[in-house]
Amino acid sequence: MIYPFILKNFVLPLGSKLMGGGISKKIKEYESILSLQPSEIAEVQRKKLNQVLEYAVQNSPYYRSLFSDKNLPSSEISSYPILTKQNLRDKIDEIITVKETANLHQILSSGSTGPPSKVYYSSEELAIPRAIQLIWWSWADYEYGNSILQTGVNLNRSKEKQIKDFFFRTKYIEALKHNEEQILQELSSLQSENRDHFVGYASSLFLFSKVALDNEIKNVQFKSVISLGEKLLPNFRESIEKAFRCKVFDTYGSSEGLMVASQCKHGTYHIMSPHVFVEILDENGVEVKPGEIGSVVLTGLDNFTTPLIRYDIGDMAVKGDSGACACGLNLPHLGEIIGRSTEFIQTQNKKYITVQTVVRIMKFYPQIEQFTLIKKEDNSLQLQYIGSENLSEDIESQITKSFSNLYDEFFEIDFLKVNQLPRRKSGKYQLIMNLSQDSK
């Protein structure tokens, strides 16, 4: 019990002081805000939103130019245009509010839907998403001093991150090159020296759970598993919780550093509203009703260096309700996270095949271990799959008929058995790939 106390009260504050940013201070600030009543949290958000809007128009050449021939915009967020990923890539030098970037932190997006974009943070601004991450982990029963196994895309850890890994007892392993032998070695290590928490990409967590279940490894258990970076599919969650006998806590954010929402113990996605203003918009840019699907549009409330106002991150989600949650958090809710807009396939009759639909159909075919449904550039469909043997014509026919019956229209699907499923440029796994949309 001594080490957690030292880590929280001495190591973390000292590290914050030496490296700048003040993570400990930001944690306390946000914990204080989260203890407020719903109306008080909403007021904090409103004030921070007004500050960001005003600051952007006064200090960002991009936003100043948008209103140069008009009166300064009001605090009404709808008076600001949608910022697309292409806008951000093309206009970043005009969007930022400082002239000198040498002392700033640069964050690159994953580039999964095109060339990567970049945003800039000061040390103090960057401390906020890091503080929020630790708060989210506390919702998943993380305590200072707990040991962590974490998967990620880059093993070239900076000196700062290596120091963080050491003090936070984190073993960091690569997520993109897992094979069964490597996973078995890691699971064997966990049997002799277990870790308290497992953090990583959803597909990486799933592969670990699948190998554990297939090899009947039953003595690896965590306090919790924390999913990030990818869509957590229902079958992924089920497999992970079964293999490691603990709850999975899903987190949701943008690669530009905006921490959007995280699950509590009751499974509710709580929006970090003091940090980000979330809009769920329909095709006409109008806020959808609770329970409806729309595009996720974000306004960051803590980054004044790179103000992102009404930034369309390319995701779709269900708008949540405003009811209370039994966990006691007084934050608004986000409904189901659907995924990227490119993770939809539009049929000839203008209907949508979603991730949820594919999972619903494919769960009846255990012969297929993993799969990706692809809409190719010529608009034809192909199901690539991993399995112990080739599918029979009868099974292929059944799967095709399932899609046709569900959508009440004709489908023709090409089936291809592969050793490895395709991934995006970022290395992330996708259950649906819309190449006809990606190529635009």
JSON list of N, CA and C in Angstrom, two decimals, residues 30 33-34 41-42 44-46 48-49 52 77 121 128-129 132 136 252-254 256-262 270-279 296-303 308-311 313 331-332 334:
[
{"chain": "A", "resi": 30, "resn": "TYR", "atom": "N", "xyz": [-10.51, 18.09, -12.60]},
{"chain": "A", "resi": 30, "resn": "TYR", "atom": "CA", "xyz": [-11.61, 17.36, -13.23]},
{"chain": "A", "resi": 30, "resn": "TYR", "atom": "C", "xyz": [-12.42, 16.55, -12.24]},
{"chain": "A", "resi": 33, "resn": "ILE", "atom": "N", "xyz": [-14.83, 18.95, -10.77]},
{"chain": "A", "resi": 33, "resn": "ILE", "atom": "CA", "xyz": [-15.93, 19.26, -11.69]},
{"chain": "A", "resi": 33, "resn": "ILE", "atom": "C", "xyz": [-16.93, 18.11, -11.74]},
{"chain": "A", "resi": 34, "resn": "LEU", "atom": "N", "xyz": [-16.43, 16.88, -11.78]},
{"chain": "A", "resi": 34, "resn": "LEU", "atom": "CA", "xyz": [-17.30, 15.71, -11.89]},
{"chain": "A", "resi": 34, "resn": "LEU", "atom": "C", "xyz": [-18.14, 15.47, -10.63]},
{"chain": "A", "resi": 41, "resn": "ILE", "atom": "N", "xyz": [-22.43, 21.15, -13.99]},
{"chain": "A", "resi": 41, "resn": "ILE", "atom": "CA", "xyz": [-21.50, 20.66, -15.01]},
{"chain": "A", "resi": 41, "resn": "ILE", "atom": "C", "xyz": [-21.85, 21.26, -16.36]},
{"chain": "A", "resi": 42, "resn": "ALA", "atom": "N", "xyz": [-23.14, 21.35, -16.66]},
{"chain": "A", "resi": 42, "resn": "ALA", "atom": "CA", "xyz": [-23.58, 21.97, -17.92]},
{"chain": "A", "resi": 42, "resn": "ALA", "atom": "C", "xyz": [-23.14, 23.42, -18.00]},
{"chain": "A", "resi": 44, "resn": "VAL", "atom": "N", "xyz": [-20.47, 24.71, -16.51]},
{"chain": "A", "resi": 44, "resn": "VAL", "atom": "CA", "xyz": [-19.02, 24.68, -16.75]},
{"chain": "A", "resi": 44, "resn": "VAL", "atom": "C", "xyz": [-18.76, 24.50, -18.24]},
{"chain": "A", "resi": 45, "resn": "GLN", "atom": "N", "xyz": [-19.48, 23.57, -18.86]},
{"chain": "A", "resi": 45, "resn": "GLN", "atom": "CA", "xyz": [-19.31, 23.34, -20.29]},
{"chain": "A", "resi": 45, "resn": "GLN", "atom": "C", "xyz": [-19.67, 24.58, -21.10]},
{"chain": "A", "resi": 46, "resn": "ARG", "atom": "N", "xyz": [-20.77, 25.22, -20.76]},
{"chain": "A", "resi": 46, "resn": "ARG", "atom": "CA", "xyz": [-21.22, 26.40, -21.50]},
{"chain": "A", "resi": 46, "resn": "ARG", "atom": "C", "xyz": [-20.16, 27.51, -21.45]},
{"chain": "A", "resi": 48, "resn": "LYS", "atom": "N", "xyz": [-16.89, 27.22, -20.84]},
{"chain": "A", "resi": 48, "resn": "LYS", "atom": "CA", "xyz": [-15.69, 26.82, -21.55]},
{"chain": "A", "resi": 48, "resn": "LYS", "atom": "C", "xyz": [-15.90, 26.89, -23.07]},
{"chain": "A", "resi": 49, "resn": "LEU", "atom": "N", "xyz": [-17.10, 26.52, -23.52]},
{"chain": "A", "resi": 49, "resn": "LEU", "atom": "CA", "xyz": [-17.41, 26.60, -24.95]},
{"chain": "A", "resi": 49, "resn": "LEU", "atom": "C", "xyz": [-17.35, 28.04, -25.43]},
{"chain": "A", "resi": 52, "resn": "VAL", "atom": "N", "xyz": [-13.72, 29.16, -25.75]},
{"chain": "A", "resi": 52, "resn": "VAL", "atom": "CA", "xyz": [-13.03, 28.61, -26.93]},
{"chain": "A", "resi": 52, "resn": "VAL", "atom": "C", "xyz": [-13.47, 29.33, -28.20]},
{"chain": "A", "resi": 77, "resn": "ILE", "atom": "N", "xyz": [-23.29, 27.77, -31.17]},
{"chain": "A", "resi": 77, "resn": "ILE", "atom": "CA", "xyz": [-22.34, 26.90, -31.86]},
{"chain": "A", "resi": 77, "resn": "ILE", "atom": "C", "xyz": [-22.74, 26.65, -33.31]},
{"chain": "A", "resi": 121, "resn": "TYR", "atom": "N", "xyz": [-0.52, 20.80, -29.24]},
{"chain": "A", "resi": 121, "resn": "TYR", "atom": "CA", "xyz": [-0.92, 21.02, -27.85]},
{"chain": "A", "resi": 121, "resn": "TYR", "atom": "C", "xyz": [0.25, 21.64, -27.10]},
{"chain": "A", "resi": 128, "resn": "ILE", "atom": "N", "xyz": [-4.28, 17.37, -19.95]},
{"chain": "A", "resi": 128, "resn": "ILE", "atom": "CA", "xyz": [-5.71, 17.14, -19.67]},
{"chain": "A", "resi": 128, "resn": "ILE", "atom": "C", "xyz": [-6.20, 15.80, -20.19]},
{"chain": "A", "resi": 129, "resn": "PRO", "atom": "N", "xyz": [-6.01, 15.45, -21.48]},
{"chain": "A", "resi": 129, "resn": "PRO", "atom": "CA", "xyz": [-6.44, 14.11, -21.90]},
{"chain": "A", "resi": 129, "resn": "PRO", "atom": "C", "xyz": [-5.75, 12.99, -21.14]},
{"chain": "A", "resi": 132, "resn": "ILE", "atom": "N", "xyz": [-7.60, 12.76, -17.88]},
{"chain": "A", "resi": 132, "resn": "ILE", "atom": "CA", "xyz": [-8.92, 12.15, -18.09]},
{"chain": "A", "resi": 132, "resn": "ILE", "atom": "C", "xyz": [-8.78, 10.64, -18.27]},
{"chain": "A", "resi": 136, "resn": "TRP", "atom": "N", "xyz": [-10.77, 7.85, -16.19]},
{"chain": "A", "resi": 136, "resn": "TRP", "atom": "CA", "xyz": [-11.55, 6.78, -16.81]},
{"chain": "A", "resi": 136, "resn": "TRP", "atom": "C", "xyz": [-11.09, 5.42, -16.31]},
{"chain": "A", "resi": 252, "resn": "TYR", "atom": "N", "xyz": [-13.91, 5.83, -25.63]},
{"chain": "A", "resi": 252, "resn": "TYR", "atom": "CA", "xyz": [-14.12, 6.38, -26.98]},
{"chain": "A", "resi": 252, "resn": "TYR", "atom": "C", "xyz": [-13.53, 7.78, -27.06]},
{"chain": "A", "resi": 253, "resn": "GLY", "atom": "N", "xyz": [-12.66, 7.97, -28.02]},
{"chain": "A", "resi": 253, "resn": "GLY", "atom": "CA", "xyz": [-12.06, 9.28, -28.22]},
{"chain": "A", "resi": 253, "resn": "GLY", "atom": "C", "xyz": [-11.61, 9.44, -29.65]},
{"chain": "A", "resi": 254, "resn": "SER", "atom": "N", "xyz": [-11.05, 10.59, -29.98]},
{"chain": "A", "resi": 254, "resn": "SER", "atom": "CA", "xyz": [-10.52, 10.82, -31.32]},
{"chain": "A", "resi": 254, "resn": "SER", "atom": "C", "xyz": [-9.00, 10.82, -31.25]},
{"chain": "A", "resi": 256, "resn": "GLU", "atom": "N", "xyz": [-7.12, 12.81, -32.43]},
{"chain": "A", "resi": 256, "resn": "GLU", "atom": "CA", "xyz": [-6.61, 14.18, -32.28]},
{"chain": "A", "resi": 256, "resn": "GLU", "atom": "C", "xyz": [-6.54, 14.62, -30.82]},
{"chain": "A", "resi": 257, "resn": "GLY", "atom": "N", "xyz": [-6.78, 13.70, -29.90]},
{"chain": "A", "resi": 257, "resn": "GLY", "atom": "CA", "xyz": [-6.60, 13.99, -28.48]},
{"chain": "A", "resi": 257, "resn": "GLY", "atom": "C", "xyz": [-7.85, 14.37, -27.72]},
{"chain": "A", "resi": 258, "resn": "LEU", "atom": "N", "xyz": [-9.03, 14.23, -28.33]},
{"chain": "A", "resi": 258, "resn": "LEU", "atom": "CA", "xyz": [-10.28, 14.55, -27.65]},
{"chain": "A", "resi": 258, "resn": "LEU", "atom": "C", "xyz": [-10.82, 13.29, -26.98]},
{"chain": "A", "resi": 259, "resn": "MET", "atom": "N", "xyz": [-11.03, 13.36, -25.67]},
{"chain": "A", "resi": 259, "resn": "MET", "atom": "CA", "xyz": [-11.52, 12.23, -24.89]},
{"chain": "A", "resi": 259, "resn": "MET", "atom": "C", "xyz": [-13.05, 12.36, -24.80]},
{"chain": "A", "resi": 260, "resn": "VAL", "atom": "N", "xyz": [-13.76, 11.52, -25.53]},
{"chain": "A", "resi": 260, "resn": "VAL", "atom": "CA", "xyz": [-15.20, 11.74, -25.71]},
{"chain": "A", "resi": 260, "resn": "VAL", "atom": "C", "xyz": [-16.03, 11.07, -24.62]},
{"chain": "A", "resi": 261, "resn": "ALA", "atom": "N", "xyz": [-15.89, 9.75, -24.46]},
{"chain": "A", "resi": 261, "resn": "ALA", "atom": "CA", "xyz": [-16.77, 9.05, -23.51]},
{"chain": "A", "resi": 261, "resn": "ALA", "atom": "C", "xyz": [-16.12, 7.75, -23.06]},
{"chain": "A", "resi": 262, "resn": "SER", "atom": "N", "xyz": [-16.53, 7.30, -21.88]},
{"chain": "A", "resi": 262, "resn": "SER", "atom": "CA", "xyz": [-16.06, 6.03, -21.34]},
{"chain": "A", "resi": 262, "resn": "SER", "atom": "C", "xyz": [-17.18, 5.36, -20.57]},
{"chain": "A", "resi": 270, "resn": "HIS", "atom": "N", "xyz": [-20.43, 7.57, -20.64]},
{"chain": "A", "resi": 270, "resn": "HIS", "atom": "CA", "xyz": [-20.57, 8.92, -20.10]},
{"chain": "A", "resi": 270, "resn": "HIS", "atom": "C", "xyz": [-19.68, 9.89, -20.87]},
{"chain": "A", "resi": 271, "resn": "ILE", "atom": "N", "xyz": [-20.31, 10.93, -21.43]},
{"chain": "A", "resi": 271, "resn": "ILE", "atom": "CA", "xyz": [-19.56, 11.94, -22.19]},
{"chain": "A", "resi": 271, "resn": "ILE", "atom": "C", "xyz": [-18.80, 12.84, -21.24]},
{"chain": "A", "resi": 272, "resn": "MET", "atom": "N", "xyz": [-17.52, 13.06, -21.51]},
{"chain": "A", "resi": 272, "resn": "MET", "atom": "CA", "xyz": [-16.71, 13.96, -20.70]},
{"chain": "A", "resi": 272, "resn": "MET", "atom": "C", "xyz": [-17.03, 15.40, -21.11]},
{"chain": "A", "resi": 273, "resn": "SER", "atom": "N", "xyz": [-18.23, 15.84, -20.76]},
{"chain": "A", "resi": 273, "resn": "SER", "atom": "CA", "xyz": [-18.77, 17.11, -21.26]},
{"chain": "A", "resi": 273, "resn": "SER", "atom": "C", "xyz": [-17.99, 18.35, -20.81]},
{"chain": "A", "resi": 274, "resn": "PRO", "atom": "N", "xyz": [-17.26, 18.35, -19.69]},
{"chain": "A", "resi": 274, "resn": "PRO", "atom": "CA", "xyz": [-16.45, 19.54, -19.39]},
{"chain": "A", "resi": 274, "resn": "PRO", "atom": "C", "xyz": [-15.23, 19.67, -20.30]},
{"chain": "A", "resi": 275, "resn": "HIS", "atom": "N", "xyz": [-14.95, 18.63, -21.07]},
{"chain": "A", "resi": 275, "resn": "HIS", "atom": "CA", "xyz": [-13.77, 18.59, -21.94]},
{"chain": "A", "resi": 275, "resn": "HIS", "atom": "C", "xyz": [-14.12, 18.70, -23.41]},
{"chain": "A", "resi": 276, "resn": "VAL", "atom": "N", "xyz": [-15.34, 18.24, -23.78]},
{"chain": "A", "resi": 276, "resn": "VAL", "atom": "CA", "xyz": [-15.70, 18.21, -25.20]},
{"chain": "A", "resi": 276, "resn": "VAL", "atom": "C", "xyz": [-17.20, 18.43, -25.35]},
{"chain": "A", "resi": 277, "resn": "PHE", "atom": "N", "xyz": [-17.56, 19.21, -26.37]},
{"chain": "A", "resi": 277, "resn": "PHE", "atom": "CA", "xyz": [-18.96, 19.44, -26.70]},
{"chain": "A", "resi": 277, "resn": "PHE", "atom": "C", "xyz": [-19.30, 18.52, -27.86]},
{"chain": "A", "resi": 278, "resn": "VAL", "atom": "N", "xyz": [-20.29, 17.64, -27.67]},
{"chain": "A", "resi": 278, "resn": "VAL", "atom": "CA", "xyz": [-20.62, 16.61, -28.65]},
{"chain": "A", "resi": 278, "resn": "VAL", "atom": "C", "xyz": [-21.94, 16.92, -29.33]},
{"chain": "A", "resi": 279, "resn": "GLU", "atom": "N", "xyz": [-21.93, 16.88, -30.67]},
{"chain": "A", "resi": 279, "resn": "GLU", "atom": "CA", "xyz": [-23.16, 16.96, -31.45]},
{"chain": "A", "resi": 279, "resn": "GLU", "atom": "C", "xyz": [-23.31, 15.66, -32.25]},
{"chain": "A", "resi": 296, "resn": "VAL", "atom": "N", "xyz": [-20.83, 12.07, -35.65]},
{"chain": "A", "resi": 296, "resn": "VAL", "atom": "CA", "xyz": [-20.24, 12.61, -34.43]},
{"chain": "A", "resi": 296, "resn": "VAL", "atom": "C", "xyz": [-19.42, 13.86, -34.77]},
{"chain": "A", "resi": 297, "resn": "VAL", "atom": "N", "xyz": [-19.82, 14.98, -34.20]},
{"chain": "A", "resi": 297, "resn": "VAL", "atom": "CA", "xyz": [-19.15, 16.26, -34.44]},
{"chain": "A", "resi": 297, "resn": "VAL", "atom": "C", "xyz": [-18.71, 16.81, -33.08]},
{"chain": "A", "resi": 298, "resn": "LEU", "atom": "N", "xyz": [-17.42, 17.13, -32.97]},
{"chain": "A", "resi": 298, "resn": "LEU", "atom": "CA", "xyz": [-16.84, 17.48, -31.67]},
{"chain": "A", "resi": 298, "resn": "LEU", "atom": "C", "xyz": [-16.27, 18.89, -31.65]},
{"chain": "A", "resi": 299, "resn": "THR", "atom": "N", "xyz": [-16.41, 19.53, -30.51]},
{"chain": "A", "resi": 299, "resn": "THR", "atom": "CA", "xyz": [-15.73, 20.80, -30.25]},
{"chain": "A", "resi": 299, "resn": "THR", "atom": "C", "xyz": [-14.91, 20.63, -28.98]},
{"chain": "A", "resi": 300, "resn": "GLY", "atom": "N", "xyz": [-13.60, 20.75, -29.10]},
{"chain": "A", "resi": 300, "resn": "GLY", "atom": "CA", "xyz": [-12.73, 20.61, -27.94]},
{"chain": "A", "resi": 300, "resn": "GLY", "atom": "C", "xyz": [-12.78, 21.86, -27.07]},
{"chain": "A", "resi": 301, "resn": "LEU", "atom": "N", "xyz": [-12.79, 21.66, -25.76]},
{"chain": "A", "resi": 301, "resn": "LEU", "atom": "CA", "xyz": [-12.93, 22.78, -24.83]},
{"chain": "A", "resi": 301, "resn": "LEU", "atom": "C", "xyz": [-11.65, 23.09, -24.07]},
{"chain": "A", "resi": 302, "resn": "ASP", "atom": "N", "xyz": [-10.58, 22.34, -24.34]},
{"chain": "A", "resi": 302, "resn": "ASP", "atom": "CA", "xyz": [-9.35, 22.53, -23.56]},
{"chain": "A", "resi": 302, "resn": "ASP", "atom": "C", "xyz": [-8.13, 22.87, -24.41]},
{"chain": "A", "resi": 303, "resn": "ASN", "atom": "N", "xyz": [-8.22, 22.73, -25.72]},
{"chain": "A", "resi": 303, "resn": "ASN", "atom": "CA", "xyz": [-7.07, 23.02, -26.57]},
{"chain": "A", "resi": 303, "resn": "ASN", "atom": "C", "xyz": [-7.28, 24.36, -27.26]},
{"chain": "A", "resi": 308, "resn": "LEU", "atom": "N", "xyz": [-10.45, 23.09, -32.25]},
{"chain": "A", "resi": 308, "resn": "LEU", "atom": "CA", "xyz": [-11.23, 22.25, -33.15]},
{"chain": "A", "resi": 308, "resn": "LEU", "atom": "C", "xyz": [-12.70, 22.51, -32.86]},
{"chain": "A", "resi": 309, "resn": "ILE", "atom": "N", "xyz": [-13.34, 23.24, -33.74]},
{"chain": "A", "resi": 309, "resn": "ILE", "atom": "CA", "xyz": [-14.73, 23.63, -33.54]},
{"chain": "A", "resi": 309, "resn": "ILE", "atom": "C", "xyz": [-15.62, 22.93, -34.56]},
{"chain": "A", "resi": 310, "resn": "ARG", "atom": "N", "xyz": [-16.57, 22.16, -34.06]},
{"chain": "A", "resi": 310, "resn": "ARG", "atom": "CA", "xyz": [-17.49, 21.38, -34.89]},
{"chain": "A", "resi": 310, "resn": "ARG", "atom": "C", "xyz": [-16.70, 20.49, -35.86]},
{"chain": "A", "resi": 311, "resn": "TYR", "atom": "N", "xyz": [-15.81, 19.70, -35.29]},
{"chain": "A", "resi": 311, "resn": "TYR", "atom": "CA", "xyz": [-14.93, 18.83, -36.07]},
{"chain": "A", "resi": 311, "resn": "TYR", "atom": "C", "xyz": [-15.61, 17.49, -36.31]},
{"chain": "A", "resi": 313, "resn": "ILE", "atom": "N", "xyz": [-15.42, 13.93, -37.06]},
{"chain": "A", "resi": 313, "resn": "ILE", "atom": "CA", "xyz": [-14.34, 12.94, -36.97]},
{"chain": "A", "resi": 313, "resn": "ILE", "atom": "C", "xyz": [-14.59, 11.71, -37.85]},
{"chain": "A", "resi": 331, "resn": "LEU", "atom": "N", "xyz": [-22.92, 12.98, -15.69]},
{"chain": "A", "resi": 331, "resn": "LEU", "atom": "CA", "xyz": [-22.50, 13.34, -17.04]},
{"chain": "A", "resi": 331, "resn": "LEU", "atom": "C", "xyz": [-23.53, 12.86, -18.04]},
{"chain": "A", "resi": 332, "resn": "PRO", "atom": "N", "xyz": [-23.69, 13.58, -19.17]},
{"chain": "A", "resi": 332, "resn": "PRO", "atom": "CA", "xyz": [-24.62, 13.12, -20.21]},
{"chain": "A", "resi": 332, "resn": "PRO", "atom": "C", "xyz": [-24.16, 11.80, -20.82]},
{"chain": "A", "resi": 334, "resn": "LEU", "atom": "N", "xyz": [-23.78, 8.97, -24.05]},
{"chain": "A", "resi": 334, "resn": "LEU", "atom": "CA", "xyz": [-23.68, 8.69, -25.47]},
{"chain": "A", "resi": 334, "resn": "LEU", "atom": "C", "xyz": [-24.28, 7.31, -25.68]}
]
